[in-house]
Amino acid sequence: MRPPLVRGRDGMIAGVCAGLAVHLGIGAGWIRLGMILLTLASGAGVVLYGWLWIFVPTTADRADLDRRSGPASFMRDAGTAAVAPPPGRQAAGRDTGATATAPGRDTGTAATAPATAPGRDTGATAPGPPAPGPPPSGEPESWGERARRAGRREVLFGAGLLIMAAVLLAQVLGVQVDWAFLVPVSVVVTGAALAWSQLDDARRARLVSQARAGRPGWGVRLAAGIVLVVAGVLVALSSSTSLSLTMTTLIAVVAVLAGVGLVLAPWGLKFWRDLETERASRVREAERAEIAAHLHDSVLQTLALIQNRADSETDVLRLARAQERELRRWLFADPSRDPGSLSERLRATAGEIEDLYGHPISVVAVGDAALGPAEDALSQAAREAVLNAAKHADVAVSVYLEAGPDSIDVFVRDRGRGFDPDQVPADRAGIRESIHSRMLRYGGSSELRTGPGGTEVHLRLPRTGAGQSGASRSAGSGKDAG
Amino acid sequence: MTHEPTDPAGDARASVVIVDDHGIFRSGLRATLGATIDVLGEASTVEEAESVIRATGPDVVLLDVHLPGGRGGGGAEVILRCVAFGARSRFLALSVSDAAEDVVAVIRAGARGYVTKTISGPDITAAVHRVASGDAVFSPRLAGFVLDAFGTAAVAVDDELDRLSARELEVMRLIARGYTYRETAKELFISIKTVETHVSAVLRKLQLSSRHELTRWASERRLL
């Protein structure tokens, strides 16, 4: 399978030749030579190059296209990946189209490498800081990339100087050179190239981030390109006719352009707005679809289950609680909350036991702590306490976590009938082993208070100096999973 | 939570208006409220709530945190509007949301308490009587938030708004642990009245404090 025809970012000018080289499987140098030969044939190469520049997508465009076209594109990506060079090489690639770019980059670099050396030499005649970086294209550039780009600029600049020197030499040797034609044309070409390269960058920037498409640098460069083109055309015209006639023509042209612009502006604006509206509505549609899918998978299923089990009160209660918890997590999940923290662990445990026994278990957390071995033991002990409460007390359970600077305290409280600790059979290891000994092993303590009003287990874990860094985050973690 | 009324005010009556945008919930709540409570009216939007409260003047307004209408301010906006026309009603916030910002918005607007919608009939009845008599109703969750916002170590000298006194801290901790006012009083060897005083003081601090955590936290969520 042939790799798709895309323009890599590492071509000499716009990546057309490098892209063609990858697509056709020929060395980029040969393609470039062919382009130059074609150019000598009354400029056909330049026209072809410009045409390809406009119509061949960049790797970034391509990646965007693929992303939109769903799972099928995955297979296509896998196909291109097979052509890609070994991973070590690929690691250098960092833009979105890494897989597709990599081959292009390889040939591109290979072709540039020899050219760069003389380029550096010519660069010496025009020293100074490396060309001010290319227009920031919205992605951070690696140093290697930047250096290569700068090298390319110098090569282009050097090539320009060489061509000029050749022309001057030809003039010295007696060939008639029409400067009045050559200068404006080269100005026009430079301006067009500048404007077109902005088109590229603007598109890429939009892909990366919509907000950045309106960067001022982009507009300035585009304007500079247009000014160059207009000035070049004017000079070319005025060289053949009188100045006053040129001025008259200019005024007429500007007037006509302004008129046309006035007529077309509302249309353009309308098109732009329509585009924006469509894009926004597509985003909304996607969001709606996601919410609908989630509600269908969770709430609707649970409601159906509840209807089936309407005669069993405990089942209905359990289902409702579990669904409520799940929905809450989905709606109010706070991404800043660390899933590996003690409070999150306690919440998860509470939810699990709630599902098991059907009694509501509410967790209130003040402060939080990272999970170390000691905190882990604490959460295990707390789990055991909650389990006991849910199992024996048969009522709602409250869990309170307070992570202070000196200690972490967990209270597990129920309003059951209470029990007599002395009458717990010796073979029941729950409280003694799972709770008390576990806390002791980590320098903590546990305390049991029970009576007719209910039972409360207090677990306390002193904080050592090391564990305090992530301690007691204040506001924001006081949410409750219950 | 089982918040019993302050004193065995068996024959005390309280009038309420229920403000919630869900008809099912309103009728369910009406059915679970005890016999000592007279429901004067219901409302489902901010504007409706304002006019019903103005017309009936209930002792307590049971107020959902999330309400349609108005300027999108929900329950907090109802409170501010009623304060503006000088209503003497007290407000008890009801919420399914476990997002603290929702709760604190209504508390800072002037609600006397906050309970979850899963509260049982006797508990909500007790809470209404408590609010009607001018006390504050704190759920464990709200107490947890207060401790989080004010810090568990800070102890106020005098009447500082930004910190809790040692006693207030103890009371908040016990409530966060799931203790009722009565159990809290027993635990601390003080009277229920004293517990209520402490809770009211904490509520006042929560409403008035300019403590930077609260302010930052509220402004982050555009509550101020």
XYZ file of C-alpha atoms in Angstrom:
706
model
C 0.000 0.000 0.000
C 1.295 3.435 -0.896
C 1.564 5.898 1.952
C -0.995 8.690 1.558
C 0.076 11.859 -0.205
C 0.518 14.407 2.564
C 2.828 17.323 3.114
C 5.164 16.794 6.008
C 6.316 19.719 8.046
C 9.939 19.180 7.191
C 10.079 20.006 3.531
C 12.322 22.728 2.142
C 9.488 25.135 1.401
C 6.085 23.619 2.077
C 6.876 19.931 2.238
C 5.483 19.202 -1.231
C 8.566 17.447 -2.579
C 9.166 15.528 0.642
C 5.549 14.425 0.630
C 5.721 13.355 -2.989
C 8.912 11.461 -2.286
C 7.229 9.460 0.475
C 4.177 8.859 -1.634
C 6.062 7.722 -4.749
C 8.883 6.031 -2.931
C 11.568 8.037 -4.725
C 14.293 10.114 -3.086
C 13.242 13.668 -2.309
C 16.366 14.953 -4.039
C 15.225 13.522 -7.361
C 11.783 15.051 -6.982
C 13.344 18.403 -6.227
C 15.627 18.137 -9.230
C 12.613 17.303 -11.377
C 10.763 20.330 -10.033
C 13.707 22.583 -10.841
C 13.962 21.161 -14.366
C 10.230 21.672 -14.840
C 10.602 25.216 -13.604
C 13.123 25.881 -16.357
C 10.435 24.822 -18.810
C 8.823 28.253 -18.635
C 7.890 27.890 -14.973
C 5.763 24.743 -15.129
C 7.465 23.442 -11.976
C 6.475 26.490 -9.965
C 2.868 26.168 -11.076
C 2.819 22.445 -10.258
C 4.417 23.122 -6.901
C 1.888 25.819 -6.042
C -0.965 23.616 -7.139
C 0.193 20.720 -4.953
C 0.827 23.107 -2.079
C -2.791 24.185 -2.178
C -4.433 20.821 -2.658
C -2.300 18.321 -0.761
C -3.243 18.264 2.932
C -0.637 18.534 5.652
C -0.092 15.691 8.069
C -1.965 17.683 10.703
C -4.970 18.101 8.392
C -4.826 14.451 7.649
C -4.716 13.450 11.287
C -7.730 15.629 11.946
C -9.592 14.029 9.070
C -8.788 10.564 10.336
C -9.859 11.390 13.839
C -13.220 12.461 12.528
C -13.838 9.421 10.403
C -14.203 6.997 13.275
C -12.916 3.522 13.974
C -12.212 2.669 10.346
C -9.411 5.197 10.397
C -7.728 3.225 13.098
C -7.024 0.493 10.609
C -5.647 3.013 8.168
C -3.373 4.393 10.837
C -2.213 0.912 11.636
C -1.417 0.511 7.946
C 0.719 3.617 7.828
C 2.353 2.735 11.079
C 3.648 -0.418 9.435
C 5.632 1.742 7.007
C 6.914 3.933 9.786
C 10.542 3.609 10.860
C 11.524 1.982 14.162
C 10.236 3.616 17.317
C 13.545 5.149 18.285
C 13.327 7.329 15.251
C 9.710 7.968 15.746
C 10.241 9.226 19.230
C 11.541 12.414 17.691
C 8.205 12.959 16.005
C 5.891 14.923 18.184
C 3.104 16.362 16.144
C -0.289 14.804 15.743
C 0.613 13.008 12.594
C 3.697 11.357 14.014
C 3.111 8.038 12.289
C 2.552 9.526 8.883
C 5.245 12.172 9.235
C 8.029 9.972 10.350
C 8.929 8.526 6.952
C 8.702 11.964 5.382
C 10.904 13.332 8.059
C 13.491 10.690 7.499
C 13.893 11.322 3.808
C 13.560 15.016 4.446
C 16.385 15.032 6.915
C 18.534 12.822 4.800
C 18.091 15.127 1.859
C 18.633 18.241 3.906
C 21.676 17.059 5.742
C 24.183 17.444 2.893
C 22.548 20.649 1.800
C 22.754 22.056 5.276
C 26.501 21.973 5.438
C 27.046 24.392 2.540
C 24.054 26.252 3.818
C 25.911 26.931 7.011
C 28.813 28.222 4.969
C 26.657 30.681 3.115
C 25.105 31.468 6.437
C 28.513 32.681 7.480
C 28.376 35.431 4.854
C 25.156 36.599 6.376
C 25.779 35.993 10.065
C 23.539 36.968 12.889
C 21.098 35.174 15.077
C 19.361 32.199 13.567
C 16.422 33.430 11.594
C 13.743 34.535 14.015
C 11.733 31.361 14.469
C 8.956 30.515 12.110
C 5.529 31.724 13.047
C 4.694 29.818 16.205
C 2.424 27.133 14.948
C 0.716 26.528 18.241
C 2.855 23.574 19.289
C 6.044 23.695 21.255
C 9.016 22.851 19.081
C 11.876 20.636 20.017
C 15.318 22.143 19.773
C 16.377 19.806 16.991
C 13.352 20.760 14.977
C 13.968 24.413 15.463
C 17.611 24.135 14.450
C 16.642 22.221 11.334
C 14.066 24.831 10.450
C 16.542 27.615 10.945
C 18.977 25.733 8.725
C 16.354 25.496 6.058
C 15.818 29.202 6.158
C 19.460 29.836 5.715
C 19.539 27.447 2.778
C 16.670 29.322 1.147
C 18.321 32.639 1.826
C 21.616 31.356 0.458
C 19.893 29.972 -2.614
C 18.344 33.368 -3.218
C 21.743 35.017 -2.936
C 23.256 32.434 -5.274
C 20.570 33.023 -7.888
C 21.116 36.749 -7.623
C 24.828 36.262 -8.010
C 24.242 34.082 -11.056
C 22.030 36.717 -12.623
C 24.568 39.454 -11.879
C 27.287 37.281 -13.348
C 25.200 36.733 -16.455
C 24.735 40.471 -16.774
C 28.452 41.040 -16.440
C 29.022 38.429 -19.111
C 26.794 40.425 -21.421
C 23.405 38.719 -21.175
C 20.526 41.183 -21.263
C 18.704 41.036 -17.906
C 15.373 42.772 -17.577
C 15.578 44.032 -14.004
C 12.381 45.983 -14.297
C 10.630 42.684 -14.838
C 12.656 40.393 -12.586
C 12.513 42.445 -9.390
C 8.735 42.967 -9.245
C 8.086 39.347 -10.151
C 10.355 38.084 -7.400
C 8.686 40.468 -4.960
C 5.283 39.170 -5.990
C 6.424 35.564 -5.608
C 7.878 36.253 -2.159
C 4.685 37.959 -1.053
C 2.510 35.143 -2.326
C 4.706 32.565 -0.638
C 4.496 34.497 2.629
C 0.718 34.748 2.428
C 0.310 31.107 1.506
C 2.561 29.871 4.251
C 0.316 31.804 6.638
C -2.664 29.957 5.239
C -0.930 26.750 6.193
C -0.018 27.929 9.641
C -3.415 29.407 10.290
C -5.032 26.142 9.409
C -2.684 24.200 11.601
C -3.132 26.616 14.459
C -6.869 26.248 14.184
C -6.542 22.533 14.443
C -4.467 22.795 17.542
C -6.568 25.397 19.225
C -9.366 27.432 17.834
C -8.648 30.348 20.040
C -5.192 30.826 18.693
C -6.215 31.171 15.080
C -6.709 34.887 15.599
C -3.187 35.605 16.756
C -1.995 39.012 15.612
C 1.302 37.706 14.183
C -0.644 35.697 11.683
C -2.573 38.714 10.396
C 0.538 40.871 10.217
C 2.377 38.327 8.111
C -0.599 37.876 5.814
C -0.870 41.651 5.406
C 2.851 41.863 4.680
C 2.443 39.224 1.978
C -0.447 41.113 0.383
C 1.438 44.409 0.506
C 4.423 42.766 -1.159
C 2.258 41.326 -3.924
C 0.427 44.594 -4.538
C 3.641 46.612 -4.522
C 5.269 44.144 -6.917
C 2.344 44.302 -9.337
C 2.318 48.091 -9.149
C 6.017 48.358 -9.872
C 5.699 45.911 -12.748
C 2.839 47.966 -14.168
C 4.353 51.376 -13.621
C 7.546 50.386 -15.368
C 5.644 50.139 -18.612
C 3.247 53.051 -18.264
C 3.376 56.550 -16.872
C 3.090 57.155 -13.133
C -0.077 59.251 -13.322
C -1.841 56.610 -15.352
C -0.792 54.001 -12.808
C -2.178 56.119 -9.993
C -5.476 56.573 -11.785
C -5.704 52.869 -12.431
C -4.817 52.158 -8.838
C -7.578 54.404 -7.546
C -10.075 52.818 -9.904
C -9.022 49.324 -8.850
C -9.199 50.169 -5.176
C -12.659 51.679 -5.642
C -13.893 48.585 -7.467
C -12.362 46.285 -4.855
C -13.950 48.282 -2.053
C -17.328 48.101 -3.783
C -17.091 44.361 -4.308
C -15.901 43.935 -0.736
C -18.877 45.916 0.530
C -21.248 43.659 -1.381
C -19.533 40.441 -0.402
C -18.729 41.224 3.234
C -22.188 40.373 4.622
C -22.121 37.122 2.669
C -18.713 36.252 3.989
C -19.820 37.110 7.495
C -22.940 35.016 7.127
C -20.925 32.057 5.878
C -18.561 32.431 8.788
C -21.386 32.607 11.306
C -23.118 29.604 9.783
C -19.905 27.685 10.040
C -19.492 28.646 13.687
C -23.101 27.787 14.518
C -22.796 24.461 12.830
C -19.624 23.662 14.678
C -21.174 24.659 18.017
C -24.284 22.624 17.365
C -22.186 19.628 16.477
C -20.386 19.947 19.809
C -23.713 20.234 21.635
C -25.061 17.238 19.784
C -22.059 15.178 20.810
C -22.496 16.212 24.449
C -26.173 15.389 24.369
C -25.454 11.996 22.880
C -22.928 11.278 25.612
C -25.384 12.242 28.362
C -28.155 10.199 26.748
C -25.871 7.189 26.478
C -24.872 7.485 30.101
C -28.414 7.903 31.369
C -29.506 4.961 29.310
C -26.759 2.721 30.630
C -27.286 3.698 34.236
C -30.493 5.384 35.311
C -32.884 3.775 32.853
C -31.537 0.315 33.599
C -31.852 0.910 37.322
C -35.397 2.199 36.975
C -36.307 -0.932 35.041
C -34.778 -3.062 37.805
C -36.651 -1.112 40.466
C -39.937 -1.775 38.667
C -39.117 -5.479 38.603
C -38.297 -5.598 42.296
C -41.033 -3.252 43.461
C -42.151 -5.791 46.072
C -38.783 -5.999 47.810
C -38.207 -2.853 49.793
C -34.555 -3.544 50.594
C -33.712 -4.221 46.956
C -35.367 -1.023 45.813
C -33.573 0.946 48.486
C -30.247 -0.579 47.621
C -30.687 0.003 43.913
C -31.745 3.583 44.478
C -28.782 4.305 46.748
C -26.288 2.699 44.405
C -27.666 4.539 41.417
C -27.687 7.808 43.306
C -24.060 7.343 44.229
C -23.071 6.490 40.688
C -24.935 9.464 39.236
C -23.460 11.813 41.800
C -19.992 10.674 40.974
C -20.677 11.290 37.316
C -22.302 14.700 37.817
C -20.195 16.205 40.539
C -16.929 14.346 40.201
C -14.224 16.795 41.090
C -11.200 16.087 38.913
C -8.993 17.841 41.454
C -9.812 15.110 43.946
C -7.109 12.541 44.101
C -8.596 9.069 43.620
C -5.670 7.641 45.570
C -6.390 9.653 48.709
C -7.648 8.347 52.032
C -11.015 10.102 51.800
C -11.695 8.712 48.343
C -10.744 5.252 49.572
C -13.178 5.570 52.474
C -15.922 6.762 50.150
C -15.369 3.836 47.834
C -15.413 1.434 50.764
C -18.605 2.973 52.113
C -20.292 2.632 48.743
C -19.260 -0.969 48.470
C -20.607 -1.898 51.896
C -23.737 0.117 51.279
C -24.394 -2.006 48.201
C -23.775 -5.123 50.233
C -26.105 -4.399 53.152
C -28.435 -1.719 51.881
C -27.995 0.665 54.815
C -27.078 4.224 53.947
C -23.495 5.029 54.904
C -22.541 8.688 54.804
C -18.957 9.850 54.735
C -17.894 13.314 55.853
C -14.244 14.141 55.300
C -12.353 17.116 56.649
C -8.887 17.386 55.183
C -7.302 14.506 53.403
C -4.173 12.398 53.367
C -2.191 10.517 50.776
C -2.341 6.752 51.026
C 0.767 5.357 52.634
C 1.095 1.967 54.333
C -0.220 3.364 57.608
C -3.135 5.148 55.954
C -3.869 1.973 54.080
C -4.044 0.040 57.344
C -6.278 2.765 58.758
C -8.651 2.459 55.825
C -8.705 -1.336 56.253
C -9.537 -0.980 59.923
C -12.223 1.587 59.100
C -13.631 -0.805 56.540
C -13.869 -3.509 59.164
C -15.625 -1.133 61.554
C -18.138 -0.040 58.932
C -18.730 -3.638 57.969
C -19.425 -4.565 61.591
C -21.806 -1.672 62.008
C -23.704 -2.470 58.820
C -23.848 -6.162 59.643
C -24.861 -6.056 63.292
C -26.449 -2.705 63.943
C -28.695 -2.911 60.903
C -29.106 0.864 60.624
C -27.542 3.880 58.955
C -23.832 4.433 59.576
C -21.899 7.707 59.736
C -18.207 7.866 58.920
C -16.211 10.945 59.776
C -12.617 11.473 58.692
C -10.507 14.287 60.025
C -6.958 14.566 58.778
C -5.253 17.151 60.926
C -1.602 18.110 61.112
C -0.900 15.844 64.105
C -3.146 12.872 63.550
C -5.734 11.280 61.338
C -8.963 10.387 63.088
C -11.748 8.226 61.765
C -15.051 7.831 63.597
C -17.498 5.134 62.593
C -20.836 5.517 64.275
C -24.103 3.671 64.153
C -27.351 3.961 66.101
C -27.861 0.282 66.635
C -28.670 -1.408 69.904
C -25.047 -1.612 70.894
C -23.410 -4.735 72.275
C -21.301 -5.979 75.128
C -17.706 -6.344 73.959
C -17.017 -8.960 76.651
C -19.683 -11.239 75.255
C -18.223 -11.336 71.779
C -17.031 -14.885 71.281
C -13.263 -15.271 71.396
C -13.145 -16.812 67.962
C -14.540 -13.683 66.346
C -11.406 -11.874 65.333
C -13.125 -8.807 63.861
C -12.576 -6.105 66.422
C -9.487 -7.389 68.156
C -7.450 -8.478 65.171
C -8.687 -6.507 62.204
C -9.148 -3.225 63.978
C -7.201 -2.997 67.185
C -4.026 -4.891 66.325
C -3.884 -3.365 62.897
C -3.914 0.146 64.355
C -1.348 -0.784 66.995
C 1.059 -2.069 64.370
C 1.256 1.401 62.861
C 1.511 3.232 66.146
C -2.161 4.107 66.172
C -4.957 3.293 68.549
C -8.575 2.284 68.491
C -11.318 2.928 70.959
C -14.736 1.363 71.136
C -17.717 2.955 72.794
C -20.965 1.117 72.816
C -24.242 1.475 74.580
C -27.970 1.441 74.030
C -27.667 4.612 71.906
C -25.391 2.944 69.406
C -21.754 2.131 68.849
C -18.853 4.317 67.876
C -15.380 3.212 66.859
C -12.644 5.808 66.996
C -9.478 5.079 65.024
C -6.516 7.336 65.504
C -3.301 7.402 63.548
C -0.584 9.832 64.631
C 1.154 11.546 61.769
C 4.851 11.169 61.355
C 6.879 14.060 60.019
C 7.336 12.521 56.602
C 3.714 12.063 55.757
C 2.711 15.648 56.227
C 3.432 17.131 52.835
C 0.085 16.383 51.302
C -1.705 16.780 54.579
C -4.893 18.561 55.374
C -5.889 20.157 52.174
C -8.427 22.668 53.263
C -11.561 23.824 51.503
C -13.079 21.762 48.751
C -12.776 18.263 50.073
C -15.697 18.540 52.432
C -18.022 16.985 49.924
C -19.868 13.952 50.873
C -20.435 10.797 48.964
C -23.373 9.723 51.081
C -29.831 12.729 61.570
C -32.487 12.865 64.160
C -32.866 16.409 65.345
C -35.471 16.486 68.041
C -37.257 19.743 68.724
C -35.610 21.924 71.342
C -38.031 21.390 74.142
C -40.809 18.892 73.932
C -42.845 21.464 72.038
C -45.510 18.959 71.237
C -48.233 21.476 70.719
C -46.164 24.140 68.965
C -47.280 24.630 65.412
C -45.336 25.940 62.476
C -46.511 27.076 59.064
C -44.443 26.373 55.980
C -44.285 27.035 52.271
C -42.636 24.378 50.133
C -40.518 25.673 47.267
C -39.289 23.011 44.881
C -39.557 22.610 41.157
C -40.458 18.930 41.317
C -44.153 18.304 41.846
C -43.547 14.731 42.976
C -41.124 15.845 45.631
C -43.444 18.607 46.858
C -46.366 16.251 47.341
C -44.088 13.643 48.919
C -42.712 16.171 51.369
C -46.188 17.459 52.191
C -47.205 13.900 53.059
C -44.216 13.222 55.307
C -44.403 16.469 57.287
C -45.834 15.860 60.746
C -49.263 16.921 61.957
C -47.803 19.902 63.797
C -46.940 21.611 60.525
C -49.363 23.524 58.335
C -48.447 23.800 54.666
C -49.643 27.212 53.509
C -48.586 26.914 49.900
C -46.228 25.590 47.288
C -44.122 27.201 44.609
C -41.946 25.918 41.826
C -40.045 28.949 40.540
C -38.240 31.922 42.023
C -41.019 34.345 41.073
C -43.782 32.073 42.340
C -41.917 31.566 45.591
C -41.593 35.291 46.135
C -45.288 35.953 45.573
C -46.476 32.962 47.621
C -44.212 33.886 50.557
C -45.333 37.494 50.328
C -48.981 36.431 50.315
C -48.872 33.795 53.069
C -45.990 34.862 55.328
C -45.061 31.396 56.638
C -42.851 30.735 59.655
C -40.496 28.588 57.608
C -39.795 28.235 53.912
C -38.541 24.824 52.820
C -36.365 25.859 49.942
C -34.760 23.803 47.211
C -31.275 24.977 46.348
C -31.844 24.625 42.612
C -34.816 26.482 41.207
C -35.712 27.718 37.756
C -36.656 31.327 37.083
C -35.373 34.621 38.377
C -31.876 35.492 37.361
C -30.703 31.918 37.752
C -29.783 32.341 41.397
C -32.016 29.507 42.605
C -32.808 29.274 46.312
C -30.311 31.961 47.283
C -32.118 34.431 45.036
C -35.460 33.653 46.682
C -33.959 34.456 50.080
C -32.441 37.710 48.875
C -35.710 38.798 47.268
C -37.702 37.988 50.401
C -35.216 39.817 52.595
C -35.609 42.766 50.225
C -39.330 43.063 50.886
C -38.879 42.391 54.586
C -40.301 38.898 54.952
C -40.048 37.541 58.476
C -39.954 33.940 57.318
C -36.964 31.761 58.077
C -35.431 29.518 55.450
C -34.374 25.894 55.577
C -32.454 24.700 52.525
C -33.176 21.287 51.030
C -30.904 19.777 48.467
C -30.037 16.623 46.613
C -26.785 18.179 45.567
C -23.728 17.212 47.526
C -21.788 20.103 46.051
C -20.867 22.308 48.980
C -20.993 25.458 46.866
C -24.736 25.065 46.350
C -25.332 24.772 50.053
C -23.047 27.590 51.058
C -24.661 29.925 48.533
C -28.042 29.618 50.300
C -26.499 29.654 53.766
C -24.613 32.836 52.994
C -27.800 34.320 51.556
C -29.384 33.763 54.975
C -30.808 30.240 55.249
C -30.930 28.923 58.819
C -29.909 25.426 57.917
C -29.486 22.755 55.365
C -30.738 19.185 55.113
C -30.654 16.578 52.370
C -33.773 15.491 50.545
C -33.378 11.940 51.802
C -34.236 13.146 55.326
C -36.992 11.203 57.070
C -40.386 12.616 57.953
C -39.839 13.003 61.729
C -36.412 14.532 61.128
C -37.669 17.164 58.704
C -40.540 17.965 61.054
C -38.095 18.457 63.904
C -35.831 20.560 61.718
C -38.727 22.820 60.716
C -39.628 23.429 64.377
C -36.020 24.122 65.204
C -35.691 26.688 62.420
C -39.064 28.198 63.317
C -37.816 28.845 66.840
C -34.802 30.659 65.440
C -32.146 27.974 65.742
C -29.847 26.599 63.107
C -30.014 23.133 61.590
C -26.710 21.587 60.670
C -26.330 18.308 58.853
C -23.124 16.311 59.320
C -22.130 17.342 55.844
C -22.545 21.035 56.519
C -20.581 20.645 59.750
C -17.871 18.897 57.763
C -17.749 21.742 55.333
C -17.525 24.292 58.136
C -14.596 22.416 59.653
C -12.933 22.241 56.282
C -13.401 25.926 55.564
C -12.493 27.240 58.995
C -9.793 24.722 59.765
C -9.783 22.263 62.612
C -6.922 23.789 64.557
C -7.811 27.471 64.585
C -9.258 28.668 67.850
C -10.861 32.053 68.122
C -10.030 34.602 70.723
C -13.168 36.501 71.645
C -15.666 36.900 68.903
C -13.519 36.519 65.836
C -15.523 35.861 62.685
C -12.803 33.973 60.890
C -12.272 31.235 63.422
C -14.209 28.837 65.538
C -13.905 28.780 69.289
C -12.757 25.582 70.967
C -16.315 24.772 71.989
C -17.691 25.463 68.544
C -15.054 23.187 67.097
C -16.082 20.396 69.444
C -19.744 20.858 68.614
C -19.068 20.885 64.875
C -16.944 17.752 65.167
C -19.642 15.862 66.982
C -22.298 16.922 64.505
C -20.015 15.872 61.651
C -19.681 12.498 63.373
C -23.428 12.098 63.158
C -24.430 13.169 66.701
C -27.750 14.875 67.254
C -27.906 18.106 69.264
C -29.102 16.125 72.263
C -26.284 13.595 71.999
C -23.811 16.422 71.510
C -25.080 18.133 74.642
C -24.783 14.926 76.632
C -21.310 14.253 75.310
C -20.032 17.720 76.213
C -21.976 17.988 79.495
C -23.795 21.107 78.364
C -27.451 21.889 77.764
C -29.113 21.559 74.384
C -29.746 25.277 74.498
C -25.997 25.855 74.717
C -25.414 23.553 71.748
C -27.954 25.545 69.809
C -26.237 28.771 70.754
C -22.929 27.433 69.491
C -24.440 26.197 66.249
C -26.142 29.536 65.679
C -22.850 31.293 66.299
C -21.143 29.067 63.743
C -23.929 29.756 61.262
C -23.448 33.484 61.780
C -19.729 33.104 61.183
C -20.381 31.087 58.054
C -22.668 33.826 56.798
C -20.539 36.800 57.731
C -16.977 35.586 57.724
C -14.640 37.025 55.193
C -12.195 34.259 55.912
C -10.012 34.007 52.885
C -10.628 30.315 52.302
C -14.351 30.951 52.204
C -14.021 34.023 50.076
C -11.592 32.473 47.657
C -13.627 29.341 47.522
C -16.832 31.248 46.925
C -15.371 33.569 44.337
C -13.842 30.661 42.485
C -17.367 29.427 42.093
C -18.681 32.898 41.334
C -20.843 33.011 44.447
C -19.805 36.474 45.544
